[in-house]
CSV table of C-alpha atoms in Angstrom, one decimal:
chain,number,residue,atom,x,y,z
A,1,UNK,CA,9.4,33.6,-22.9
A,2,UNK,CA,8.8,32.7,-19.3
A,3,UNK,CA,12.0,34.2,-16.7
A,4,UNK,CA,14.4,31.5,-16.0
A,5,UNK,CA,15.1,33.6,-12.4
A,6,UNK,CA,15.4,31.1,-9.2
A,7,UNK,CA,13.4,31.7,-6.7
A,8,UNK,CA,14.5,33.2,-3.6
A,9,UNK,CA,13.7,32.2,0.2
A,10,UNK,CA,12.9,35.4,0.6
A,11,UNK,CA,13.6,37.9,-2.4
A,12,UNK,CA,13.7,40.5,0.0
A,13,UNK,CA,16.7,39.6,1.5
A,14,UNK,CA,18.4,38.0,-1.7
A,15,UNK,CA,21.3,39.4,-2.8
A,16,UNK,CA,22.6,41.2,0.5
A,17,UNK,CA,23.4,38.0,2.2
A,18,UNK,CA,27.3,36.5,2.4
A,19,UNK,CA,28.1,33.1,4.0
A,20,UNK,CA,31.0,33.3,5.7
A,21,UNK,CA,33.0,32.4,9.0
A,22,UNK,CA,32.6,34.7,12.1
A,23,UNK,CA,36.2,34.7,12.5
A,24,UNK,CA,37.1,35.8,8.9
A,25,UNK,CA,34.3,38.5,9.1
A,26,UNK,CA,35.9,40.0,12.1
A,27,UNK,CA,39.2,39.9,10.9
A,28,UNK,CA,38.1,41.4,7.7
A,29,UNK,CA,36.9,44.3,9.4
A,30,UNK,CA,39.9,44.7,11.8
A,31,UNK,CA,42.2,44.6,9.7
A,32,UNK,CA,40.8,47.4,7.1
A,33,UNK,CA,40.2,49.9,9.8
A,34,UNK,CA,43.7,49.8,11.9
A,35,UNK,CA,43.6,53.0,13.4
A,36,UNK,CA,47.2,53.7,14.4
A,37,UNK,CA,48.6,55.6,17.6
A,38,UNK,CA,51.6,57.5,16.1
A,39,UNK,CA,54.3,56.6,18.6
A,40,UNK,CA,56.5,59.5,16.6
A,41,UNK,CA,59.8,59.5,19.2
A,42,UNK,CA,62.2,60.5,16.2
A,43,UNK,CA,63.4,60.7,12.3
A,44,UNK,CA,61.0,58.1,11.7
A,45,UNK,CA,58.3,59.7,12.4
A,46,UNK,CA,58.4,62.4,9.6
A,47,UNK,CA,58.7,58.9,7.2
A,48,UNK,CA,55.4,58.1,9.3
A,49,UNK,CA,53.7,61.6,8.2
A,50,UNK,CA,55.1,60.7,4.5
A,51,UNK,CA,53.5,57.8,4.6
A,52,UNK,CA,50.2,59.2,6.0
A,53,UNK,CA,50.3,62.1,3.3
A,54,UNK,CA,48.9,62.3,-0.6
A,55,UNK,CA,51.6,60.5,-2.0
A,56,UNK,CA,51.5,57.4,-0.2
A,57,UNK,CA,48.2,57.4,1.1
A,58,UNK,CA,48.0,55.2,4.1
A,59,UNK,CA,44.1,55.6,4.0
A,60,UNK,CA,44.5,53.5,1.1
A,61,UNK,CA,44.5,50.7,3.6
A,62,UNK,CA,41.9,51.9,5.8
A,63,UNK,CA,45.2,53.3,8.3
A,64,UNK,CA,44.7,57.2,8.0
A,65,UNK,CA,43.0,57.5,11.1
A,66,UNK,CA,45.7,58.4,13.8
A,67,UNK,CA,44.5,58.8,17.1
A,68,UNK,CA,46.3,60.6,20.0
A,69,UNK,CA,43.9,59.0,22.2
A,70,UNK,CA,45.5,55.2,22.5
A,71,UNK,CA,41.6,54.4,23.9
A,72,UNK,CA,41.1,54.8,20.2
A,73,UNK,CA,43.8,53.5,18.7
A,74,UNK,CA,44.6,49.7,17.3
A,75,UNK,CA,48.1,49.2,16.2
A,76,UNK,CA,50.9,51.5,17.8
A,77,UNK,CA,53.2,52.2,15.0
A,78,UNK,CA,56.5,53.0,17.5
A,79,UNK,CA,58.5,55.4,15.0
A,80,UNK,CA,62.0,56.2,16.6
A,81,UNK,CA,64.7,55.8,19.3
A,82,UNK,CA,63.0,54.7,22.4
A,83,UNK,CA,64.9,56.5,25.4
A,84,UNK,CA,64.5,54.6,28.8
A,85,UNK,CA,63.6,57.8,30.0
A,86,UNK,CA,60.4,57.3,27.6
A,87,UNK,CA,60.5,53.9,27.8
A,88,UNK,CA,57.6,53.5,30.6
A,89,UNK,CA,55.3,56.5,29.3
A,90,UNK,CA,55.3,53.8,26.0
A,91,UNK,CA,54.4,50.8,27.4
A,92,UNK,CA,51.5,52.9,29.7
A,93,UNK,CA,49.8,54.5,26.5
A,94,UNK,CA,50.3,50.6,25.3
A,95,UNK,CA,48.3,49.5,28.2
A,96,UNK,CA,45.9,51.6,27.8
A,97,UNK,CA,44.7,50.7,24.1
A,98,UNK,CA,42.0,48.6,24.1
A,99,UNK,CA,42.4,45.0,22.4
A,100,UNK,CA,43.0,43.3,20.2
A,101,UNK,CA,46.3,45.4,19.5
A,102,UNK,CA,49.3,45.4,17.8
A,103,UNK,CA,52.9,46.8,17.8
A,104,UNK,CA,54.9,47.8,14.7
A,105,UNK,CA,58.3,48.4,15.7
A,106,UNK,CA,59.2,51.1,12.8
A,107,UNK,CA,63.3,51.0,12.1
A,108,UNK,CA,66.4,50.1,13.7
A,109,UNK,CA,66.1,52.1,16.4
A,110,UNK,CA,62.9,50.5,17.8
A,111,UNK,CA,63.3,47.4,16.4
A,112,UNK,CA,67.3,46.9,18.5
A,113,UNK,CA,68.3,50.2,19.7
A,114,UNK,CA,69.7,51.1,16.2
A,115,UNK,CA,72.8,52.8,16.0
A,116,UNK,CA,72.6,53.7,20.0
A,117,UNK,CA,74.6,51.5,21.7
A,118,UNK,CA,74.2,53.6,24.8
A,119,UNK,CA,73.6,54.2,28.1
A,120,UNK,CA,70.4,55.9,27.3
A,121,UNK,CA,68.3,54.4,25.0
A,122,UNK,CA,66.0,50.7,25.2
A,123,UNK,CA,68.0,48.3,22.9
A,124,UNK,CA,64.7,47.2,21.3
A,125,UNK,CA,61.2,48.0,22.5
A,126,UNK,CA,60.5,44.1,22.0
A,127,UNK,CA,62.0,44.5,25.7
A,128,UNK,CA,58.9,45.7,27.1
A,129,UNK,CA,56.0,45.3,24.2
A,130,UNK,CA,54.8,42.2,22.2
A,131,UNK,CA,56.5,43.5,18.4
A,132,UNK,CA,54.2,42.1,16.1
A,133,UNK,CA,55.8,43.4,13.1
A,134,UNK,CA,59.5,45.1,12.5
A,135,UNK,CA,60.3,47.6,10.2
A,136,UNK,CA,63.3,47.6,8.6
A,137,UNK,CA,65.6,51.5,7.7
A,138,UNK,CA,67.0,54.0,8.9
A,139,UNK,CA,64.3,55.4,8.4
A,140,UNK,CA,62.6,52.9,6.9
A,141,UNK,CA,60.8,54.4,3.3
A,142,UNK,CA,57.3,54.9,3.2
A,143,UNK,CA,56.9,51.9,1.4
A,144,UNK,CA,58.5,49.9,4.0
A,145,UNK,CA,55.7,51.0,6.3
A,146,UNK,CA,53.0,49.5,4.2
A,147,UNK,CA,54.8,46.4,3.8
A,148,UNK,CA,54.8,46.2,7.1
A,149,UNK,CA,50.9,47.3,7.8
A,150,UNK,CA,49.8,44.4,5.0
A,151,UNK,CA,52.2,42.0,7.0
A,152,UNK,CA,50.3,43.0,9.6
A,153,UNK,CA,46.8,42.8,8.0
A,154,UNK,CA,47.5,39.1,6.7
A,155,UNK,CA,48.6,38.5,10.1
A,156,UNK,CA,45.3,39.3,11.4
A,157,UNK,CA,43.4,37.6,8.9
A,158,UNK,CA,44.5,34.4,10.2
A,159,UNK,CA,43.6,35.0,14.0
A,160,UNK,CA,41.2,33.2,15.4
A,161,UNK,CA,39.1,36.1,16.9
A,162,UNK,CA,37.1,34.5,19.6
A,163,UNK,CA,40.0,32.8,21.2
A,164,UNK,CA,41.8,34.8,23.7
A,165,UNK,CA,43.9,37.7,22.2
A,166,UNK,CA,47.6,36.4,22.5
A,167,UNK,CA,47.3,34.5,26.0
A,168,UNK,CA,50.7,33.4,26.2
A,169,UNK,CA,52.2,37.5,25.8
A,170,UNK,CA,49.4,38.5,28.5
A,171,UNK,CA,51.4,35.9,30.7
A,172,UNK,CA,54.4,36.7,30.1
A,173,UNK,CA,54.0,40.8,29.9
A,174,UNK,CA,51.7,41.3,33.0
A,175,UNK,CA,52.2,38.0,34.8
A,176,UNK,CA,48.8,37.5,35.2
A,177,UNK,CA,47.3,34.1,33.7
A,178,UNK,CA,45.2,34.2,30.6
B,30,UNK,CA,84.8,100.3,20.2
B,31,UNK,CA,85.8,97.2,17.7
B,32,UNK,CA,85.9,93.7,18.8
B,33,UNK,CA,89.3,93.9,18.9
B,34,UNK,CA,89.4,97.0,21.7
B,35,UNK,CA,86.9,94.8,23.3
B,36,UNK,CA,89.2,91.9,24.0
B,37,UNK,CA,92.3,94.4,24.8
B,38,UNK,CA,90.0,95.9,27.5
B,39,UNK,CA,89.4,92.7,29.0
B,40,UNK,CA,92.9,91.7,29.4
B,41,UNK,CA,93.6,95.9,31.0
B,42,UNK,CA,90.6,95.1,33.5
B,43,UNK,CA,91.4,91.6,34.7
B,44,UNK,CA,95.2,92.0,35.1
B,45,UNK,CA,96.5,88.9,37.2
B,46,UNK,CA,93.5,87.4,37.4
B,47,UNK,CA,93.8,86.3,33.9
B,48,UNK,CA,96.2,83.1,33.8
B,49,UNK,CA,97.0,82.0,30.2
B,50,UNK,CA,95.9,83.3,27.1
B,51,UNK,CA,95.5,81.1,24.3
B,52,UNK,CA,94.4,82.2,20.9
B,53,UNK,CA,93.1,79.7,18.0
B,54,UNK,CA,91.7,81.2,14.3
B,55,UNK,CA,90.6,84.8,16.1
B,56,UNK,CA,89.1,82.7,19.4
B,57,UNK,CA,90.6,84.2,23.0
B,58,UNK,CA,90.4,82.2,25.4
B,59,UNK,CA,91.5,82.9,28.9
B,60,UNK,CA,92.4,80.8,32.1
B,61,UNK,CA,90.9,82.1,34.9
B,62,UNK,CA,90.8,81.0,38.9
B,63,UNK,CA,87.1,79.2,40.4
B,64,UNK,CA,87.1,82.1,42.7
B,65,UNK,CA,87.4,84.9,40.2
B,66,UNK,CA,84.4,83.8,38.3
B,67,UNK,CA,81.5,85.7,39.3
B,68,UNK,CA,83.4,88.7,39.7
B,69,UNK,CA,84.8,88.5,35.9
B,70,UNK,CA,81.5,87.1,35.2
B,71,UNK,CA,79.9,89.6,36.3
B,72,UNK,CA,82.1,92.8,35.0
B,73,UNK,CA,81.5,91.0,31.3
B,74,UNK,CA,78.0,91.3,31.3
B,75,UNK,CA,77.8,94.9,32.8
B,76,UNK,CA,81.3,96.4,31.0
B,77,UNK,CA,82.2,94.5,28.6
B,78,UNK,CA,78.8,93.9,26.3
B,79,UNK,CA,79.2,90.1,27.3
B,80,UNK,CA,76.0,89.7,27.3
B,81,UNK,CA,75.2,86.4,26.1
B,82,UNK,CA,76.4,83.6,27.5
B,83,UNK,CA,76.6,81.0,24.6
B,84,UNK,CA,77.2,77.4,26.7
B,85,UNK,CA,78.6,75.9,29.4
B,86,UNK,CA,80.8,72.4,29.5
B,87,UNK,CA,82.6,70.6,31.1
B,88,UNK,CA,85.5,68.5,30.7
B,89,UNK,CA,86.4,65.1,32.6
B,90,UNK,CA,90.3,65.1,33.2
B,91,UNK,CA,90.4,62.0,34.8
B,92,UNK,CA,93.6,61.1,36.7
B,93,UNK,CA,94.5,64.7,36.8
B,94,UNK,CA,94.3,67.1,39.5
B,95,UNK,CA,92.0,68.8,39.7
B,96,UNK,CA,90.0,66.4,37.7
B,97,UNK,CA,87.5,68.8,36.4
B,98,UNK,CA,87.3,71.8,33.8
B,99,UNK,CA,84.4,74.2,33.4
B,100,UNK,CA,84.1,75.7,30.4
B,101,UNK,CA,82.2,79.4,29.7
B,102,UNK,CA,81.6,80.3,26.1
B,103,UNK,CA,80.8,84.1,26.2
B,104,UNK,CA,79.5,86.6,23.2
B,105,UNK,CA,78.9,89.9,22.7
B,106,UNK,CA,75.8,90.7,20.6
B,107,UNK,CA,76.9,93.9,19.8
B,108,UNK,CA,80.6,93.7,18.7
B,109,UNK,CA,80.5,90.2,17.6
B,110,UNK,CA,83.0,88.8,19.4
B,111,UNK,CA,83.6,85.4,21.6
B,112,UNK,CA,85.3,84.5,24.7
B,113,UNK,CA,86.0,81.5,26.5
B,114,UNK,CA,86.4,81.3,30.2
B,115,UNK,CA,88.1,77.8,31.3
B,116,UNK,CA,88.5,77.5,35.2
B,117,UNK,CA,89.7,73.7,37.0
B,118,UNK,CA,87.7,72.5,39.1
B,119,UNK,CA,88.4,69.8,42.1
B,120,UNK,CA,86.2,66.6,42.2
B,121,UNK,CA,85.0,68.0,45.6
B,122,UNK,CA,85.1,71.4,45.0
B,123,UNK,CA,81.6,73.7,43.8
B,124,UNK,CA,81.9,76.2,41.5
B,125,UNK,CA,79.8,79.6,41.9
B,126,UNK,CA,76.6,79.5,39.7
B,127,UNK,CA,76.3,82.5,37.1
B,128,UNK,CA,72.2,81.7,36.7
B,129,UNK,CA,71.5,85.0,38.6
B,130,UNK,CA,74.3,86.6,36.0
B,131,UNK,CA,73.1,85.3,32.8
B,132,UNK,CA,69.9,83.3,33.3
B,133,UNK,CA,70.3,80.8,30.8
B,134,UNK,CA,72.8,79.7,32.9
B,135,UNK,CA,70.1,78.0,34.7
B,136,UNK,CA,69.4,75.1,32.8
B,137,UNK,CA,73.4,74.9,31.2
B,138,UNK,CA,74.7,74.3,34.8
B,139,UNK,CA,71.9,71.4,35.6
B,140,UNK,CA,73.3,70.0,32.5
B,141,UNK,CA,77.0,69.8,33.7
B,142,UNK,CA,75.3,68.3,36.9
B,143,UNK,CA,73.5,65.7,35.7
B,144,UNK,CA,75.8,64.9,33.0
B,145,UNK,CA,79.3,65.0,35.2
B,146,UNK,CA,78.2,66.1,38.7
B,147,UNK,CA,79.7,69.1,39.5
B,148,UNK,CA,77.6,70.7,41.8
B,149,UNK,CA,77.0,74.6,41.6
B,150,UNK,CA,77.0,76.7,44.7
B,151,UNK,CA,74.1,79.4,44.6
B,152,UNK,CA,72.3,77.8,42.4
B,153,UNK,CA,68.3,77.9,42.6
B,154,UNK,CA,67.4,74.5,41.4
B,155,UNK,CA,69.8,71.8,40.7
B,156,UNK,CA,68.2,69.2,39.4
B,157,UNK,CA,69.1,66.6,36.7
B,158,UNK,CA,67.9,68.1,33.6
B,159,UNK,CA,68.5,64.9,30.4
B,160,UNK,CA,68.1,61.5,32.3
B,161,UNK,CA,65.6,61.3,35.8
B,162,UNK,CA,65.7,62.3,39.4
B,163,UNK,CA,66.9,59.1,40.9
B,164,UNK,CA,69.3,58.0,38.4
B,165,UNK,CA,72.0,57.3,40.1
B,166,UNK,CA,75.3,57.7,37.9
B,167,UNK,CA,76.8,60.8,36.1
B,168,UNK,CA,77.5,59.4,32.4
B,169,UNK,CA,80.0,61.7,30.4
B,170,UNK,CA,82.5,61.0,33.4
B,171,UNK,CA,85.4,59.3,32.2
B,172,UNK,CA,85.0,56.2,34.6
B,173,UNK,CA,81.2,55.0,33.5
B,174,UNK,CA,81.4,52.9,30.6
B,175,UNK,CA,80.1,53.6,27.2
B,176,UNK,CA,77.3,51.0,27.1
B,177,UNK,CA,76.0,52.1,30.6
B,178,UNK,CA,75.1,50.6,34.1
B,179,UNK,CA,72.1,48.7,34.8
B,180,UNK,CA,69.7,51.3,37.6
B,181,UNK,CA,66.0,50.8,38.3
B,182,UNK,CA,63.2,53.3,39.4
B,183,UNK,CA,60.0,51.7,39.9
B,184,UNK,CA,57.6,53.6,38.0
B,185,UNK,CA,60.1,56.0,36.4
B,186,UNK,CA,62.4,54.4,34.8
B,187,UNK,CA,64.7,51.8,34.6
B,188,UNK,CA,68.6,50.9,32.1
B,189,UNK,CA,70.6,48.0,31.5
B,190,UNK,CA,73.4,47.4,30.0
B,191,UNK,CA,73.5,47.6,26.0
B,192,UNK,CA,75.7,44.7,24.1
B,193,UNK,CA,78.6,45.9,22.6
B,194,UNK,CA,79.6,42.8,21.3
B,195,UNK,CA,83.2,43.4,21.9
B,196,UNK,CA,83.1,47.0,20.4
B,197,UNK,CA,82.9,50.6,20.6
B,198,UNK,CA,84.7,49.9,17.3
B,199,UNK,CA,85.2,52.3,14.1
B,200,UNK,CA,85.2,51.5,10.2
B,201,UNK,CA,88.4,50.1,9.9
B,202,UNK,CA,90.0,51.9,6.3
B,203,UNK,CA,90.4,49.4,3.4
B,204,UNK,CA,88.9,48.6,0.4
B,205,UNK,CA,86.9,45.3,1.8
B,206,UNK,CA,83.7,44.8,2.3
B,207,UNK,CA,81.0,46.3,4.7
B,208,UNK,CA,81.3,42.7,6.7
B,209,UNK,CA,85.2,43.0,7.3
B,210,UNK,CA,85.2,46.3,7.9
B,211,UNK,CA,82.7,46.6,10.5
B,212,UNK,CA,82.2,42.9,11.7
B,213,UNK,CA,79.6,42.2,14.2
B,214,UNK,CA,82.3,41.8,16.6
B,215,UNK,CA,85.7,42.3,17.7
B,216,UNK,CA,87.4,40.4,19.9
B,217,UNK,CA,90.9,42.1,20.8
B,218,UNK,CA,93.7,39.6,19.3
B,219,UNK,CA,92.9,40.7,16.5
């Protein structure tokens, strides 16, 4: 019985090629490797370590890698009470990730200030970074966080990766024109 | 000695100097004259087995005079027993620094600073300790509001003002719901 197989361009190569858009390859890489800077100011950071721990498994969505250095970092998870007196060191180890990047704003307390209504603490670090995503809790539960990361991820798999990264927060952020 | 011959002792060595005595559920506390303080301080620690000095506060009497209250929460590691030292203190009056008595002192004193402003003579580095060098109001005083004052330091740091939306409010008691008890805001008719 003669092979019914269809010949290949190049049988070499068959089988290991994918058509696909540029865009949706990029963003299909980005968003399964978010390596997070662990902005951990307060309680929410030990929901952060929960989530990052066996149980919950944040490498389950390619987000176990937290990086001190923000050079190396994607998406900075901020995780408590922003003071004002930390409120600048923030937004520098912002600036100094590398894009594309992303903010999740993790609780109350960085999402509005939380329960400080004070003289001390940012009401909200949307006041100085571009939130892409907001956490709800007090803390929020380690499942909260990966709602929030797979927001995140099916937020990035609808960028469009070659135009410019979020010109109109670079204008409105660093004044400088996109 | 017991705790108890402790505390007699310190009422036989300080005489006069010791102004009221008040005592609440076993604590002694004594009112004592600014001036007076290193010296008692001082005869505590050697003396008396004072030799931790626990805190120090201070209170904001506003309207009063003098305005301000320093507060010295002493213990004695050995016998187990507190005292509390309260002295009154003008608004442009500085108190002696005990930092050289009991070091801790050091940082508790540029905590009353920063926080109220009470300067401390003698004392080796009075700097704002919480919020920044540069910030240019002293919060827990009774006059800055609760939701704070707008300030900017280029570089450092920088506040506004945080919305109260009408409150600080509380939970008012009732058996209604979470939205009439704590609404969003209150405006003060009602």
């Amino acid at each position: 019985m003669a092979e019914t197989r269809a010949s290949a361009y190049d049988s070499k190569i068959e089988g290991n090629v994918i058509f696909t858009r540029l865009d949706a390859a990029f963003n299909w890489v980005r968003k399964n490797s978010l390596w997070p800077m662990p902005m951990g100011l307060a309680c929410c950071a030990i929901e952060l370590m929960a989530t990052a721990a066996s149980r919950f498994d944040i490498a389950r969505f390619g987000a176990e890698v937290m990086r001190f250095s923000p050079r190396q970092c994607d998406v900075m998870i901020v995780a408590g009470t922003v003071t004002y007196k930390m409120a600048l060191a923030v937004k520098r180890i912002y600036e100094q990730m590398p894009e594309p990047k992303y903010v999740i704003a993790m609780g109350a307390c960085a999402s509005t200030g939380g329960m400080y209504r004070s003289y001390a603490v940012l009401q909200g670090i949307d006041q100085l970074l571009p939130v892409d995503v907001y956490i709800s809790g007090c803390p929020p539960r380690p499942e909260a966080l990966l709602a929030g990361l797979m927001k995140l991820q099916e937020k990035i798999s609808r960028e469009k990766s070659f135009a410019a990264q979020k010109p109109q927060w670079t204008k409105k952020f660093t004044g400088a024109s996109a | 000695m017991t705790g108890q011959e402790l505390l007699d002792s310190v009422a036989k060595l300080f005489g006069q100097k010791l102004h009221a005595k008040t005592e609440f559920r076993g604590e002694t506390t004594y009112t004592i004259a600014a001036s007076d303080l290193r010296e008692i301080s001082k005869l505590c620690r050697d003396d008396l087995s004072f030799d931790y000095l626990i805190d120090i506060t201070s209170i904001d009497n506003a309207g009063e005079e003098p305005r301000f209250e320093l507060v010295y929460e002493l213990y004695s590691m050995t016998l187990a027993i507190h005292l509390r030292l309260k002295l009154k203190i003008g608004e442009d009056e500085r108190p002696d620094t005990v930092s050289d008595i009991w070091p801790t002192a050091n940082w508790h004193e540029r905590e009353v600073y920063d926080m109220m402003g009470i300067k401390f003579k003698g004392h080796p580095d009075l700097r704002r300790i919480l919020m920044w060098d540069g910030y240019p109001f002293f919060p827990l005083r009774k006059e800055f509001p609760l939701e704070g004052l707008p300030s900017e330091m280029p570089d450092v740091a920088f506040t506004k003002s945080a919305p109260l939306e009408g409150g600080p409010f509380v939970t008012r008691p009732s058996t209604a719901t979470t939205k009439d008890r704590e609404p969003r805001a209150r405006p003060p008719e009602l």
